[in-house]
Amino acid sequence: MLSMSSLMGTAALMVQSGDAKAAVEWAEHFQKNYRLMTAEEKAEARARLERRYSAEYGKQVSVDTTEAQPGVLMGYALNIRKCIGCRRCVKACVEENNQSRGNKPGERIEWIQVLRMERGEFSKDKMNHGYPEGLGIQVGGNAYTPAGAVLEGQYHYEPEAVPEKDATYMPIACMHCEKPPCVKVCPVRTTYRDPDGVVVIDYNWCIGCRMCMGACPYWARRINVANPVLPKEAMNPVTHYLGNRPRMRGVVEKCHWCLQRSRHSRYPACVEVCPVGARKFGNLLDPESEVSLILARKNVFRLKAELNTFPKFFYFYD
Amino acid sequence: MNKFAFHTMVLAFCCGVAAPVFAQDAQKKEEICFESRKGASEITKREIKPGLPNVKCSPKTGAALWYGDPFDGTVPMGKMPLLEKIPEGHAVIKPRSEKLAILPMCGTACHNGVGPAFNPPTLPKGKKPTPIPTMAGLLPGIENLQHGRGGIWCLDCHHTTKRDKLVDHFGDPVSFDQPQLLCGKCHGDKLRDWRDGIHGKRIGEFTSTGKKRWFVCTECHNPHDVQDGARNRGFIQLQPESPPQLPRGLKDAKHEKLHPIPH
């Protein structure tokens, strides 16, 4: 009985395959996990997607499939003292990476979050005054002028001008961990770490179970709960298969260090727009690169280092 | 004669009607956004390929948000000490002198090769210049120079006799396109970091030998009010971009401002 119904389903699909769109969908449904595809299958998938996106968005769209380059291990560094919280990186990321930008709930997706945190004050006379009553744990600053008491910071701050006097800003996005918890939990192995250090997602193979969203300690992953809203004129036609190609509903997405750019030696979009030059990107295997020099010379820390995720995203200060 | 006059009138009428339309069109098409800080360098939007602009501007703040072509309007940086290892033409900048509108006049109109006399001395005492109406008009608030905490004044950075140039340690003129040669004389640690790409901003290719556009000091810092107390961190305050979408069901983000500990 089961085989009968599946046969009928297959027959129905075969009948529809005269239609170009259905043929594309049929081929997409039955394609393999990107990592298991042969070079020919990748070329086929690429041609299919280019044809489909070009028709959909009314311009020549390219879908790159460049592999990780040997001798490259990408790394990122962010100067936490310089960041002024202007959110230009957030918007640049949206422009580059074809995120959904509608107005209804769940239709606007941004990969970078900028947290605004209060600055504490370590004054000498208050240093030994003990812990806050009833809390039992000191959360930063000291007991009487706590810093970072708003534990997760403010995401929705909107002052007239930034930087504000008593605030520190901390942008967070995917940390591209060496041991990524999201990769460990993915039941279909659609997300994985490429040899050049980037954690990527094959959107076609994602089942939208959101296990990775729960596992990520850096709140870096987003799901398309609604149909993505991507205006034709705003769509970026330079795309990568594992990068910024338009996503479908029900798949998870996140920062991929602008693979379509960085696999061709170009800086990611957020690095290029940061007005204060707080964002730095480079090859960790090249001792002359800016990230290597920062690691050698500056005070560096990694977010939640105690989790042993070994991020390739470093925060530093002068 | 009449016919000619009539035609002229028709032509004049058409031009009169058409001109504002064209002007409006031109205004609409010309989208200019500022790059690092307002007033330092601008970039004009145009298409480099069908459907692919050279830059995208923020509709909210007017800032450059995305570079399609990072080398738009750049020229080679010129000789820079300790940067000789960069391949020829791989370090480019956007010339600052093009942006400074009155610069060509400075060295000819008012300061035509004559500096202040040293004997008898006409230089101000205590590094506080006598306000000159023309200069004060060009740079409002310059009598309270916010740079160097009262320790420096105009001619520590501007050349005494060649007023369209800056001046380095040895009294040699420095182009306005290479302010790093001047700024580095006090801020040597920053110059070293800038040379290595740690301080400041570079766009283009990230490989250490790749082609990059370097942002020079004055594209991000205004040397005349870099130390304004309210501004924090040497950089002018900016209007931020819009915040992220609120979670479903929330009307505002007041919950973020609640402190678990009152203080």
Coordinates of C-alpha atoms in Angstrom, one line a residue:
Chain A
M1 CA 0.0 0.0 0.0
L2 CA 2.8 2.3 1.0
S3 CA 4.8 1.6 -2.1
M4 CA 1.6 2.1 -4.2
S5 CA 1.1 5.6 -2.8
S6 CA 4.7 6.6 -3.2
L7 CA 4.6 5.3 -6.8
M8 CA 1.5 7.4 -7.4
G9 CA 3.3 10.4 -5.9
T10 CA 6.3 9.9 -8.1
A11 CA 4.0 9.5 -11.1
A12 CA 2.3 12.8 -10.2
L13 CA 5.7 14.5 -10.0
M14 CA 6.8 13.0 -13.3
V15 CA 3.6 14.3 -15.0
Q16 CA 4.3 17.8 -13.7
S17 CA 7.9 17.8 -14.8
G18 CA 7.0 19.4 -18.1
D19 CA 6.7 22.6 -16.2
A20 CA 10.1 24.2 -15.7
K21 CA 9.5 25.4 -12.1
A22 CA 8.2 21.9 -11.0
A23 CA 11.3 20.3 -12.7
V24 CA 13.5 22.6 -10.7
E25 CA 11.7 21.8 -7.4
W26 CA 11.8 18.1 -8.2
A27 CA 15.6 18.2 -8.8
E28 CA 16.1 20.3 -5.7
H29 CA 14.1 17.9 -3.5
F30 CA 16.2 15.0 -4.6
Q31 CA 19.6 16.5 -4.5
K32 CA 22.1 15.3 -2.0
N33 CA 23.7 17.0 1.0
Y34 CA 26.1 19.5 -0.4
R35 CA 29.1 17.8 1.1
L36 CA 28.3 14.5 -0.6
M37 CA 27.7 16.0 -4.1
T38 CA 30.2 15.3 -6.8
A39 CA 31.7 18.2 -8.8
E40 CA 29.3 17.6 -11.6
E41 CA 26.3 17.6 -9.3
K42 CA 27.5 20.8 -7.7
A43 CA 27.8 22.4 -11.2
E44 CA 24.3 21.2 -12.0
A45 CA 22.9 22.6 -8.8
R46 CA 24.6 25.8 -9.4
A47 CA 23.3 26.2 -13.0
R48 CA 19.8 25.3 -11.8
L49 CA 19.9 27.9 -9.0
E50 CA 21.3 30.6 -11.2
R51 CA 18.6 30.1 -13.7
R52 CA 15.9 30.1 -11.0
Y53 CA 17.1 33.2 -9.1
S54 CA 17.8 35.2 -12.3
A55 CA 14.2 34.6 -13.4
E56 CA 12.8 35.3 -9.9
Y57 CA 14.7 38.5 -9.3
G58 CA 14.9 39.9 -12.8
K59 CA 18.6 40.2 -13.0
Q60 CA 21.7 38.1 -13.7
V61 CA 22.4 36.2 -10.4
S62 CA 25.5 34.3 -9.9
V63 CA 25.8 31.4 -7.5
D64 CA 29.4 30.7 -6.5
T65 CA 30.6 27.3 -5.4
T66 CA 34.3 28.2 -4.6
E67 CA 35.7 25.7 -2.1
A68 CA 37.9 26.6 0.9
Q69 CA 41.3 27.8 -0.3
P70 CA 44.4 25.9 1.1
G71 CA 46.6 27.9 3.5
V72 CA 43.6 30.0 4.7
L73 CA 42.1 30.0 8.1
M74 CA 39.9 32.9 8.5
G75 CA 39.8 34.8 11.8
Y76 CA 38.0 37.9 13.0
A77 CA 38.8 40.5 15.6
L78 CA 36.7 43.2 17.1
N79 CA 38.0 46.2 19.1
I80 CA 35.5 46.4 21.9
R81 CA 36.7 49.8 23.1
K82 CA 36.2 51.4 19.7
C83 CA 32.7 50.2 18.9
I84 CA 30.2 53.1 19.0
G85 CA 27.1 51.1 18.6
C86 CA 25.9 52.7 15.3
R87 CA 24.6 49.4 14.0
R88 CA 26.0 50.1 10.5
C89 CA 27.4 46.6 10.4
V90 CA 24.0 45.1 11.1
K91 CA 22.4 46.9 8.1
A92 CA 25.4 46.2 5.9
C93 CA 25.0 42.6 6.6
V94 CA 21.4 42.7 5.6
E95 CA 22.2 44.5 2.3
E96 CA 24.9 42.0 1.5
N97 CA 23.4 38.7 2.6
N98 CA 19.8 38.9 1.3
Q99 CA 18.1 38.6 4.6
S100 CA 14.3 38.9 4.9
R101 CA 13.3 42.5 5.5
G102 CA 9.5 42.6 5.9
N103 CA 7.5 44.4 8.6
K104 CA 5.4 41.6 10.1
P105 CA 6.7 39.7 13.1
G106 CA 9.4 37.2 12.1
E107 CA 9.9 38.8 8.7
R108 CA 12.9 40.9 9.6
I109 CA 16.1 39.0 10.2
E110 CA 19.4 40.5 11.3
W111 CA 22.4 38.3 12.0
I112 CA 24.5 40.8 14.0
Q113 CA 23.2 42.0 17.4
V114 CA 24.6 45.0 19.1
L115 CA 24.3 44.9 22.9
R116 CA 24.4 48.1 24.8
M117 CA 25.8 47.6 28.3
E118 CA 26.2 50.0 31.1
R119 CA 29.6 51.0 32.2
G120 CA 30.3 50.2 35.8
E121 CA 32.6 52.0 38.2
F122 CA 35.2 50.3 40.4
S123 CA 35.6 52.9 43.1
K124 CA 38.2 52.1 45.7
D125 CA 36.1 53.1 48.7
K126 CA 33.3 50.7 47.7
M127 CA 35.4 47.8 46.8
N128 CA 35.2 45.8 50.0
H129 CA 31.5 46.4 50.7
G130 CA 30.3 42.9 50.0
Y131 CA 27.7 41.4 47.9
P132 CA 24.2 42.7 47.2
E133 CA 21.6 41.6 49.7
G134 CA 19.7 38.5 48.6
L135 CA 21.5 38.0 45.3
G136 CA 24.5 36.2 46.5
I137 CA 26.6 36.8 43.5
Q138 CA 28.3 39.8 42.2
V139 CA 27.4 40.5 38.6
G140 CA 30.0 43.1 37.6
G141 CA 31.1 46.5 38.8
N142 CA 30.6 46.2 42.5
A143 CA 27.7 45.8 44.9
Y144 CA 26.6 49.4 44.9
T145 CA 27.2 50.4 41.3
P146 CA 26.7 47.2 39.4
A147 CA 27.8 47.1 35.8
G148 CA 26.1 44.8 33.4
A149 CA 23.2 44.3 35.9
V150 CA 21.0 44.1 32.8
L151 CA 22.5 40.8 32.1
E152 CA 21.7 40.5 28.4
G153 CA 22.2 44.1 27.7
Q154 CA 19.9 46.3 25.6
Y155 CA 19.3 45.3 22.0
H156 CA 16.7 48.0 21.2
Y157 CA 18.4 51.1 22.4
E158 CA 17.7 54.1 20.2
P159 CA 19.3 57.4 21.4
E160 CA 19.7 60.5 19.2
A161 CA 23.4 59.9 18.9
V162 CA 25.9 57.3 19.7
P163 CA 28.3 56.6 21.5
E164 CA 26.5 57.5 24.7
K165 CA 28.6 58.5 27.6
D166 CA 27.9 55.7 30.0
A167 CA 27.6 52.8 27.6
T168 CA 29.7 50.1 26.1
Y169 CA 28.6 48.3 23.0
M170 CA 29.3 44.7 22.2
P171 CA 28.3 43.3 18.8
I172 CA 27.8 39.6 18.6
A173 CA 27.2 37.3 15.7
C174 CA 28.3 33.8 14.8
M175 CA 31.7 33.1 16.4
H176 CA 32.7 30.4 13.9
C177 CA 33.7 28.0 16.7
E178 CA 36.3 25.4 16.2
K179 CA 34.1 23.0 18.1
P180 CA 30.7 24.3 17.2
P181 CA 27.8 23.0 19.4
C182 CA 25.4 23.7 16.6
V183 CA 27.2 21.3 14.3
K184 CA 27.2 18.6 17.0
V185 CA 23.4 18.7 17.4
C186 CA 22.4 19.0 13.8
P187 CA 20.4 15.8 13.1
V188 CA 20.8 16.0 9.4
R189 CA 24.4 17.3 9.3
T190 CA 23.5 20.2 7.1
T191 CA 25.7 22.6 9.0
Y192 CA 29.4 21.9 9.2
R193 CA 32.7 23.6 9.5
D194 CA 34.7 24.1 6.3
P195 CA 38.5 23.7 6.4
D196 CA 39.0 27.5 6.2
G197 CA 37.3 27.9 9.5
V198 CA 33.8 29.0 8.5
V199 CA 30.7 27.2 9.8
V200 CA 28.3 26.9 6.9
I201 CA 24.8 25.7 6.2
D202 CA 23.4 23.9 3.2
Y203 CA 20.0 25.5 3.2
N204 CA 18.5 22.8 1.0
W205 CA 19.2 20.1 3.5
C206 CA 18.0 22.0 6.5
I207 CA 14.8 20.6 8.1
G208 CA 14.1 23.6 10.3
C209 CA 14.2 21.6 13.6
R210 CA 16.0 24.5 15.4
M211 CA 18.2 22.2 17.4
C212 CA 21.2 24.4 16.4
M213 CA 19.4 27.5 17.6
G214 CA 19.0 26.0 21.0
A215 CA 22.6 24.7 21.1
C216 CA 24.3 27.9 20.1
P217 CA 25.6 29.8 23.2
Y218 CA 26.0 33.0 21.2
W219 CA 22.4 33.5 20.0
A220 CA 23.7 33.6 16.5
R221 CA 21.2 31.6 14.5
R222 CA 17.9 32.8 12.9
I223 CA 15.1 30.9 11.4
N224 CA 12.8 32.0 8.5
V225 CA 9.5 31.4 10.2
A226 CA 7.7 33.4 7.5
N227 CA 8.3 33.5 3.8
P228 CA 11.3 35.7 3.4
V229 CA 10.6 39.2 2.0
L230 CA 13.3 40.2 -0.4
P231 CA 12.6 43.1 -2.8
K232 CA 13.9 42.5 -6.3
E233 CA 15.8 45.8 -6.5
A234 CA 17.5 45.3 -3.1
M235 CA 18.6 41.7 -3.8
N236 CA 22.4 41.2 -4.0
P237 CA 23.0 39.2 -7.2
V238 CA 26.5 38.1 -6.2
T239 CA 25.9 35.0 -4.1
H240 CA 27.5 31.8 -2.8
Y241 CA 25.8 28.4 -2.5
L242 CA 26.7 28.1 1.2
G243 CA 26.5 31.9 1.7
N244 CA 24.0 34.6 0.8
R245 CA 21.8 32.9 -1.8
P246 CA 18.1 33.6 -1.1
R247 CA 16.7 31.3 1.6
M248 CA 13.4 29.6 1.7
R249 CA 10.9 29.4 4.5
G250 CA 11.6 27.1 7.4
V251 CA 15.4 27.1 7.2
V252 CA 18.0 28.4 9.7
E253 CA 20.6 30.9 8.6
K254 CA 23.4 32.8 10.2
C255 CA 26.6 34.7 9.5
H256 CA 29.1 33.0 7.2
W257 CA 31.7 35.8 7.0
C258 CA 30.4 36.8 3.6
L259 CA 31.7 33.6 1.9
Q260 CA 30.9 35.1 -1.5
R261 CA 33.4 37.8 -0.8
S262 CA 36.0 36.2 1.6
R263 CA 36.6 33.2 -0.6
H264 CA 37.7 35.8 -3.2
S265 CA 39.9 37.6 -0.6
R266 CA 37.5 40.5 -0.1
Y267 CA 36.7 41.8 3.4
P268 CA 33.2 40.9 4.8
A269 CA 30.6 43.6 4.4
C270 CA 30.5 44.5 8.1
V271 CA 34.3 45.1 8.2
E272 CA 34.0 47.5 5.2
V273 CA 31.3 49.7 6.7
C274 CA 32.4 50.0 10.3
P275 CA 33.0 53.8 10.6
V276 CA 35.5 53.5 13.5
G277 CA 37.5 50.5 12.1
A278 CA 36.7 48.4 15.1
R279 CA 36.2 45.3 12.9
K280 CA 39.3 43.4 11.6
F281 CA 39.4 40.3 9.4
G282 CA 42.3 38.2 8.1
N283 CA 44.1 34.9 7.6
L284 CA 45.2 33.4 10.9
L285 CA 47.9 31.3 9.1
D286 CA 49.5 34.5 7.7
P287 CA 51.7 36.1 10.4
E288 CA 51.6 39.4 8.6
S289 CA 47.8 39.6 8.6
E290 CA 46.1 42.1 10.8
V291 CA 44.3 39.5 12.9
S292 CA 47.6 37.6 13.6
L293 CA 49.2 40.9 14.6
I294 CA 46.3 41.7 16.9
L295 CA 46.6 38.3 18.6
A296 CA 50.3 38.8 19.0
R297 CA 50.1 42.4 20.3
K298 CA 46.8 43.2 22.0
N299 CA 44.7 42.0 24.9
V300 CA 42.4 39.5 23.4
F301 CA 39.5 37.5 24.8
R302 CA 36.9 35.1 23.4
L303 CA 33.2 35.2 24.4
K304 CA 32.3 32.4 26.8
A305 CA 35.7 30.8 26.5
E306 CA 34.8 28.5 29.3
L307 CA 32.5 26.5 27.1
N308 CA 35.5 25.2 25.0
T309 CA 33.9 26.1 21.7
F310 CA 37.2 27.8 20.6
P311 CA 35.7 30.7 18.6
K312 CA 37.6 32.2 15.7
F313 CA 36.1 35.5 16.6
F314 CA 38.3 37.5 19.0
Y315 CA 37.4 40.6 21.0
F316 CA 40.3 42.9 21.8
Y317 CA 41.1 46.2 23.3
D318 CA 44.1 48.6 23.2
Chain B
M1 CA 9.0 87.8 -38.0
N2 CA 5.8 86.8 -36.2
K3 CA 6.4 83.2 -36.9
F4 CA 10.0 83.5 -35.5
A5 CA 8.8 85.2 -32.4
F6 CA 6.1 82.5 -31.9
H7 CA 8.7 79.7 -32.2
T8 CA 11.0 81.5 -29.8
M9 CA 8.1 81.8 -27.3
V10 CA 7.3 78.1 -27.7
L11 CA 10.9 77.2 -27.2
A12 CA 11.2 79.4 -24.2
F13 CA 8.0 78.0 -22.7
C14 CA 9.2 74.4 -23.2
C15 CA 12.6 75.1 -21.7
G16 CA 11.0 76.8 -18.7
V17 CA 8.7 73.9 -18.1
A18 CA 11.3 71.2 -18.9
A19 CA 14.2 72.6 -16.9
P20 CA 12.8 72.1 -13.4
V21 CA 11.7 68.6 -14.4
F22 CA 15.2 67.7 -15.5
A23 CA 16.6 69.3 -12.4
Q24 CA 14.3 67.3 -10.2
D25 CA 15.3 64.1 -12.1
A26 CA 18.9 64.9 -11.5
Q27 CA 18.3 65.5 -7.9
K28 CA 16.5 62.3 -7.5
K29 CA 19.2 60.2 -9.2
E30 CA 22.1 61.8 -7.4
E31 CA 22.3 59.9 -4.1
I32 CA 25.3 60.9 -2.0
C33 CA 26.2 59.2 1.2
F34 CA 28.9 60.0 3.7
E35 CA 31.5 57.3 4.6
S36 CA 33.1 57.4 8.0
R37 CA 31.9 60.6 9.6
K38 CA 29.7 63.4 8.2
G39 CA 31.6 66.0 6.3
A40 CA 34.8 64.0 5.8
S41 CA 34.3 62.0 2.6
E42 CA 31.3 61.3 0.4
I43 CA 30.5 58.8 -2.2
T44 CA 28.0 59.2 -5.1
K45 CA 25.8 56.2 -5.9
R46 CA 25.9 54.9 -9.5
E47 CA 25.6 51.5 -11.2
I48 CA 28.7 49.5 -11.9
K49 CA 26.7 46.7 -13.6
P50 CA 23.0 46.4 -14.3
G51 CA 21.3 45.9 -10.9
L52 CA 24.6 46.3 -9.0
P53 CA 25.4 49.7 -7.4
N54 CA 28.8 50.9 -6.3
V55 CA 27.4 51.8 -2.9
K56 CA 24.2 51.6 -1.0
C57 CA 23.2 54.4 1.3
S58 CA 21.2 54.2 4.5
P59 CA 17.7 55.7 4.1
K60 CA 17.7 56.7 7.8
T61 CA 21.1 58.2 8.4
G62 CA 22.6 58.8 5.0
A63 CA 25.7 56.7 5.7
A64 CA 27.3 54.4 3.3
L65 CA 26.1 50.9 4.1
W66 CA 27.6 48.7 1.5
Y67 CA 30.4 48.9 -1.0
G68 CA 30.0 47.3 -4.4
D69 CA 33.3 48.9 -5.5
P70 CA 35.7 49.7 -2.7
F71 CA 38.1 51.5 -4.9
D72 CA 35.7 54.2 -6.2
G73 CA 37.5 57.5 -6.7
T74 CA 40.8 56.4 -5.2
V75 CA 44.4 57.3 -6.1
P76 CA 47.7 55.6 -5.1
M77 CA 48.7 56.4 -1.6
G78 CA 52.2 57.6 -2.5
K79 CA 55.4 56.8 -0.6
M80 CA 54.9 55.9 3.0
P81 CA 57.8 55.0 5.3
L82 CA 57.8 51.3 6.4
L83 CA 55.1 50.4 3.9
E84 CA 57.4 49.7 1.0
K85 CA 56.6 45.9 1.1
I86 CA 53.1 46.5 -0.3
P87 CA 53.1 45.9 -4.1
E88 CA 52.9 48.9 -6.3
G89 CA 49.4 50.3 -6.6
H90 CA 48.0 48.0 -3.9
A91 CA 47.6 50.8 -1.3
V92 CA 45.1 53.5 -2.4
I93 CA 43.5 56.4 -0.7
K94 CA 40.8 58.9 -1.4
P95 CA 42.4 62.3 -1.8
R96 CA 41.5 64.7 1.0
S97 CA 42.5 67.8 -0.9
E98 CA 39.6 67.4 -3.4
K99 CA 37.2 67.6 -0.5
L100 CA 38.8 70.7 1.1
A101 CA 37.1 73.3 -1.2
I102 CA 39.1 76.4 -0.2
L103 CA 42.5 74.7 0.0
P104 CA 43.8 76.0 -3.4
M105 CA 43.1 79.5 -2.2
C106 CA 44.8 79.2 1.2
G107 CA 48.3 79.4 -0.1
T108 CA 47.7 82.2 -2.6
A109 CA 44.9 84.5 -1.5
C110 CA 45.7 85.2 2.1
H111 CA 48.9 83.4 3.1
N112 CA 51.0 84.0 0.0
G113 CA 54.2 82.7 1.4
V114 CA 54.4 85.1 4.3
G115 CA 54.4 83.8 7.8
P116 CA 54.2 85.5 11.1
A117 CA 57.3 87.6 11.8
F118 CA 59.7 86.2 14.4
N119 CA 61.6 89.4 15.0
P120 CA 60.0 91.5 16.3
P121 CA 57.8 88.6 17.5
T122 CA 54.1 88.7 16.4
L123 CA 53.4 85.1 17.5
P124 CA 50.8 84.8 20.3
K125 CA 51.9 83.9 23.7
G126 CA 50.7 80.7 25.4
K127 CA 49.6 79.1 22.2
K128 CA 46.4 81.0 22.2
P129 CA 46.0 82.8 18.9
T130 CA 44.4 86.2 18.5
P131 CA 41.1 85.5 16.9
I132 CA 41.1 86.6 13.2
P133 CA 37.5 87.1 11.9
T134 CA 38.1 85.3 8.6
M135 CA 39.5 82.2 10.3
A136 CA 36.9 82.2 13.0
G137 CA 34.3 82.4 10.3
L138 CA 35.7 79.4 8.5
L139 CA 36.2 77.3 11.7
P140 CA 33.7 78.4 14.4
G141 CA 34.9 77.7 17.9
I142 CA 38.5 77.5 16.9
E143 CA 39.6 79.8 19.7
N144 CA 39.0 76.8 22.0
L145 CA 40.9 74.3 20.0
Q146 CA 39.9 70.8 21.3
H147 CA 43.2 69.1 20.5
G148 CA 46.3 68.8 22.6
R149 CA 44.8 70.2 25.8
G150 CA 46.0 73.7 25.1
G151 CA 49.5 72.6 24.3
I152 CA 49.3 73.1 20.6
W153 CA 48.0 75.7 18.2
C154 CA 47.5 76.2 14.4
L155 CA 51.1 76.4 13.3
D156 CA 52.2 73.2 15.1
C157 CA 50.3 71.4 12.3
H158 CA 49.9 73.9 9.5
H159 CA 53.0 75.0 7.6
T160 CA 54.1 78.5 8.4
T161 CA 54.6 79.8 4.9
K162 CA 53.0 77.2 2.7
R163 CA 49.5 77.3 4.1
D164 CA 48.0 74.7 1.7
K165 CA 50.3 72.1 3.4
L166 CA 50.7 70.5 6.8
V167 CA 54.1 70.3 8.5
D168 CA 56.1 67.3 9.8
H169 CA 58.7 67.0 12.6
F170 CA 61.5 68.5 10.5
G171 CA 59.5 71.5 9.2
D172 CA 59.0 69.9 5.8
P173 CA 55.7 70.3 4.1
V174 CA 53.2 67.4 4.2
S175 CA 50.3 67.0 1.8
F176 CA 46.8 67.1 3.1
D177 CA 46.4 63.7 1.5
Q178 CA 49.0 62.2 3.9
P179 CA 48.0 63.5 7.3
Q180 CA 49.4 60.3 8.9
L181 CA 52.9 61.7 8.4
L182 CA 52.0 64.6 10.7
C183 CA 49.7 62.9 13.2
G184 CA 52.2 60.2 13.7
K185 CA 54.7 62.6 15.2
C186 CA 52.8 62.7 18.5
H187 CA 50.6 59.6 18.1
G188 CA 53.4 57.2 17.2
D189 CA 51.7 54.2 18.7
K190 CA 48.6 54.8 16.7
L191 CA 50.7 55.2 13.5
R192 CA 52.4 51.9 14.1
D193 CA 49.0 50.2 14.6
W194 CA 47.6 52.0 11.6
R195 CA 50.5 50.8 9.4
D196 CA 49.8 47.2 10.5
G197 CA 46.0 47.6 9.9
I198 CA 45.1 47.3 13.6
H199 CA 44.1 50.9 14.0
G200 CA 41.8 52.6 11.5
K201 CA 40.0 51.2 8.6
R202 CA 40.9 49.5 5.3
I203 CA 38.6 48.1 2.7
G204 CA 39.1 45.9 -0.3
E205 CA 41.1 42.6 -0.2
F206 CA 42.0 41.2 3.2
T207 CA 45.1 39.3 2.2
S208 CA 48.3 41.1 3.5
T209 CA 49.5 41.7 -0.1
G210 CA 46.0 42.5 -1.5
K211 CA 44.8 45.8 -2.9
K212 CA 43.3 47.9 -0.1
R213 CA 41.8 51.4 0.2
W214 CA 43.3 52.9 3.4
F215 CA 41.4 55.5 5.3
V216 CA 43.7 58.3 6.5
C217 CA 43.5 60.0 9.9
T218 CA 41.3 62.9 9.0
E219 CA 38.6 60.8 7.3
C220 CA 37.5 59.6 10.7
H221 CA 38.9 62.1 13.2
N222 CA 38.3 65.9 13.0
P223 CA 41.7 67.3 14.1
H224 CA 40.1 70.5 15.3
D225 CA 37.6 69.1 17.8
V226 CA 38.9 65.6 18.4
Q227 CA 38.9 66.0 22.2
D228 CA 35.4 67.3 22.8
G229 CA 34.5 65.7 26.1
A230 CA 30.9 64.8 25.3
R231 CA 32.0 62.9 22.2
N232 CA 33.9 60.1 23.9
R233 CA 36.6 58.1 22.1
G234 CA 37.9 60.7 19.6
F235 CA 35.1 60.2 17.2
I236 CA 32.1 62.4 16.4
Q237 CA 28.8 61.2 17.6
L238 CA 26.5 59.7 15.0
Q239 CA 22.9 58.9 14.6
P240 CA 22.5 55.1 15.0
E241 CA 20.6 52.9 12.5
S242 CA 17.2 51.5 13.5
P243 CA 17.0 48.8 16.2
P244 CA 16.0 45.2 15.5
Q245 CA 12.4 44.1 15.2
L246 CA 10.6 43.6 18.5
P247 CA 9.7 40.1 19.5
R248 CA 6.1 39.1 18.7
G249 CA 3.6 40.6 21.1
L250 CA 5.9 43.3 22.6
K251 CA 4.9 46.9 22.1
D252 CA 8.2 48.4 23.3
A253 CA 11.5 47.5 24.8
K254 CA 11.0 48.8 28.3
H255 CA 11.8 45.5 29.8
E256 CA 15.4 45.9 28.8
K257 CA 15.7 48.9 31.0
L258 CA 14.6 47.2 34.2
H259 CA 17.4 46.6 36.6
P260 CA 17.3 43.4 38.7
I261 CA 19.1 45.5 41.4
P262 CA 17.8 49.0 42.1
H263 CA 20.5 51.7 42.2

